[in-house]
mmCIF file of C-alpha atoms in Angstrom:
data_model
loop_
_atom_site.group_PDB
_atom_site.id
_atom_site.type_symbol
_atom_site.label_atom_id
_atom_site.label_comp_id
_atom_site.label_asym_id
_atom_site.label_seq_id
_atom_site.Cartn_x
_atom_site.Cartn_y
_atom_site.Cartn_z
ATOM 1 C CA UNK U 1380 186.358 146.536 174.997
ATOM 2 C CA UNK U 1381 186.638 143.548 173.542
ATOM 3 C CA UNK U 1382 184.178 141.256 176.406
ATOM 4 C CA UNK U 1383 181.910 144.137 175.684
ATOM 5 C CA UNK U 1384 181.991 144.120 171.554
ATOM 6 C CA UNK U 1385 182.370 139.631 171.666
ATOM 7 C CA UNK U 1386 178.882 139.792 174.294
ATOM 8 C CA UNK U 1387 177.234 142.561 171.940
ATOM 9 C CA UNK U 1388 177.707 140.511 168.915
ATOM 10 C CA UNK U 1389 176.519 137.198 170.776
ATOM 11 C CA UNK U 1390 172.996 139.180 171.793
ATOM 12 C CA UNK U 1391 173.119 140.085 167.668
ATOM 13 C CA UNK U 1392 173.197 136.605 166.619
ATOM 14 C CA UNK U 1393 170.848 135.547 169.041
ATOM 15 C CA UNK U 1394 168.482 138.181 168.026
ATOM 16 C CA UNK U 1395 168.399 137.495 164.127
ATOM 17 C CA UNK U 1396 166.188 135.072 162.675
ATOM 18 C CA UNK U 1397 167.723 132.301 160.812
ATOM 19 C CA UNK U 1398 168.716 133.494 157.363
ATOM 20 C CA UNK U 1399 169.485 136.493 158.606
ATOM 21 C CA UNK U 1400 172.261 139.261 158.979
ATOM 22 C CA UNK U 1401 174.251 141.123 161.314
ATOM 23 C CA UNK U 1402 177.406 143.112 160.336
ATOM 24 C CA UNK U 1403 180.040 143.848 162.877
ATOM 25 C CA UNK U 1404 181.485 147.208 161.920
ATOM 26 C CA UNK U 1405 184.524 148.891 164.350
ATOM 27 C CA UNK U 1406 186.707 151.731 163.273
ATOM 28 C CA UNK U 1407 189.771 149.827 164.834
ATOM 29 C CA UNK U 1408 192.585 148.280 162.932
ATOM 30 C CA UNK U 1409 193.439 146.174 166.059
ATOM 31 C CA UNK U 1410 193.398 142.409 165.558
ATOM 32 C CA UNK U 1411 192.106 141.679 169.217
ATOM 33 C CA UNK U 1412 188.729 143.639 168.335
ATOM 34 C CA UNK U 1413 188.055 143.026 165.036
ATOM 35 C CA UNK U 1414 189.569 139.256 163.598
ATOM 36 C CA UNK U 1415 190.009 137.768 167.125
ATOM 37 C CA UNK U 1416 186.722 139.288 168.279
ATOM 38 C CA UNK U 1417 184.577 138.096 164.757
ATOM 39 C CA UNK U 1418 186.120 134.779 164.442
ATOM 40 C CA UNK U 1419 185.802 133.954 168.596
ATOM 41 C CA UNK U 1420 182.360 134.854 168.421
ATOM 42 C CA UNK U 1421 181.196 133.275 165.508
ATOM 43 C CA UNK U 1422 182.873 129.918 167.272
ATOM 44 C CA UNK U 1423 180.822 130.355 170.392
ATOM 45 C CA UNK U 1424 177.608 131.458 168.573
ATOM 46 C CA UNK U 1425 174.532 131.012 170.453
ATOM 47 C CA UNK U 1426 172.887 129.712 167.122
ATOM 48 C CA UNK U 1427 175.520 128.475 163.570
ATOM 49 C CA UNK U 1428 176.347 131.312 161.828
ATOM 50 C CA UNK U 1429 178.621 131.477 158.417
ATOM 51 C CA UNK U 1430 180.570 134.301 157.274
ATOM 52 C CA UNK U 1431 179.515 136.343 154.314
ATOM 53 C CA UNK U 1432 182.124 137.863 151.949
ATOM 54 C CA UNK U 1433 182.198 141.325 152.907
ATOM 55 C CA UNK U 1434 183.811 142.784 149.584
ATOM 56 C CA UNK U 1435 180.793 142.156 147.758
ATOM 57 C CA UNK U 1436 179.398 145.029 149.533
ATOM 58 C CA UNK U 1437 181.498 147.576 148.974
ATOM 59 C CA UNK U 1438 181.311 149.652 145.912
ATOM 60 C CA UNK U 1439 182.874 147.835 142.655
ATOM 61 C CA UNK U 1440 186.657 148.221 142.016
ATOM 62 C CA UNK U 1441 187.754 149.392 145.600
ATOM 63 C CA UNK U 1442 191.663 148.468 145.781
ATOM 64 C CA UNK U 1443 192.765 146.411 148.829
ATOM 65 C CA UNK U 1444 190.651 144.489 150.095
ATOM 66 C CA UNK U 1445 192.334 141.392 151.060
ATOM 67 C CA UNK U 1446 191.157 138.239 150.381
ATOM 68 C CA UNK U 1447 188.044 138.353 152.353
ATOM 69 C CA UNK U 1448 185.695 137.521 154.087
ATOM 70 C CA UNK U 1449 186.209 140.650 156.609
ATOM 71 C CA UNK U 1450 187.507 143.790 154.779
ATOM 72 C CA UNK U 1451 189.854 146.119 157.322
ATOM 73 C CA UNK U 1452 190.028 149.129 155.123
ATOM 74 C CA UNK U 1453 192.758 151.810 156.040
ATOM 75 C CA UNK U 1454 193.161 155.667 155.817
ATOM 76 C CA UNK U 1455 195.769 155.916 153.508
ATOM 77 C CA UNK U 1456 194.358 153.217 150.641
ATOM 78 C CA UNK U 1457 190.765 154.192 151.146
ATOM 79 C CA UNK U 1458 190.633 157.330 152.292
ATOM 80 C CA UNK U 1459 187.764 156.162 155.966
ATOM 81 C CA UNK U 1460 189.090 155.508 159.331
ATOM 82 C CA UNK U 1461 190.637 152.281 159.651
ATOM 83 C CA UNK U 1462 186.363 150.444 159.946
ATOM 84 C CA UNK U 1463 186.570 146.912 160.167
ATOM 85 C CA UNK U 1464 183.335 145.041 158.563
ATOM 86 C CA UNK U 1465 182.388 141.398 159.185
ATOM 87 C CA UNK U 1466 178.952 139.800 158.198
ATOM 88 C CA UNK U 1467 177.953 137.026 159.608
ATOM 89 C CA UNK U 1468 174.062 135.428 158.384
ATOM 90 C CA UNK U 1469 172.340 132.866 161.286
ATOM 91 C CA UNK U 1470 172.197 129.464 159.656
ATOM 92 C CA UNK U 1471 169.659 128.102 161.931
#
């Protein structure tokens, strides 16, 4: 799934206007689709993109999140499948 999730992220990017957002959200706690698959993308961006600390959008006080800026959150600290959320906002 990966080629699939990496091309669908690339026609995101491509489709936001600059300053804008796109969140990459899997409920997978494999590395290969979620860091692997935000980080390889955002590298071979159609347009720049930066990443945008995750945490901040997730509700105030919520234990474990890592040290950003993706959040992998798990079933037994946060009681959700094991989602995976990345943000990434077009720079130009």
């Amino acid at each position: 799934m990966t080629k699939l999730q990496r091309e669908l992220l690339a026609a995101a990017i491509r489709a936001v206007r600059p300053g804008g957002v796109v969140a990459y959200v899997t409920c997978s706690p494999h590395l290969a689709e979620t860091q692997v698959t935000v980080t390889e993308s955002a590298r071979r961006a159609p347009h720049p993109v930066e990443f945008v600390d995750a945490r901040r959008l997730l509700p105030e006080g919520m234990p474990g999140l890592g040290t950003g800026p993706t959040v992998q959150l798990w079933p037994h600290r946060h009681g959700t499948d094991a989602m995976f959320l990345a943000v990434l906002r077009r720079t130009a």
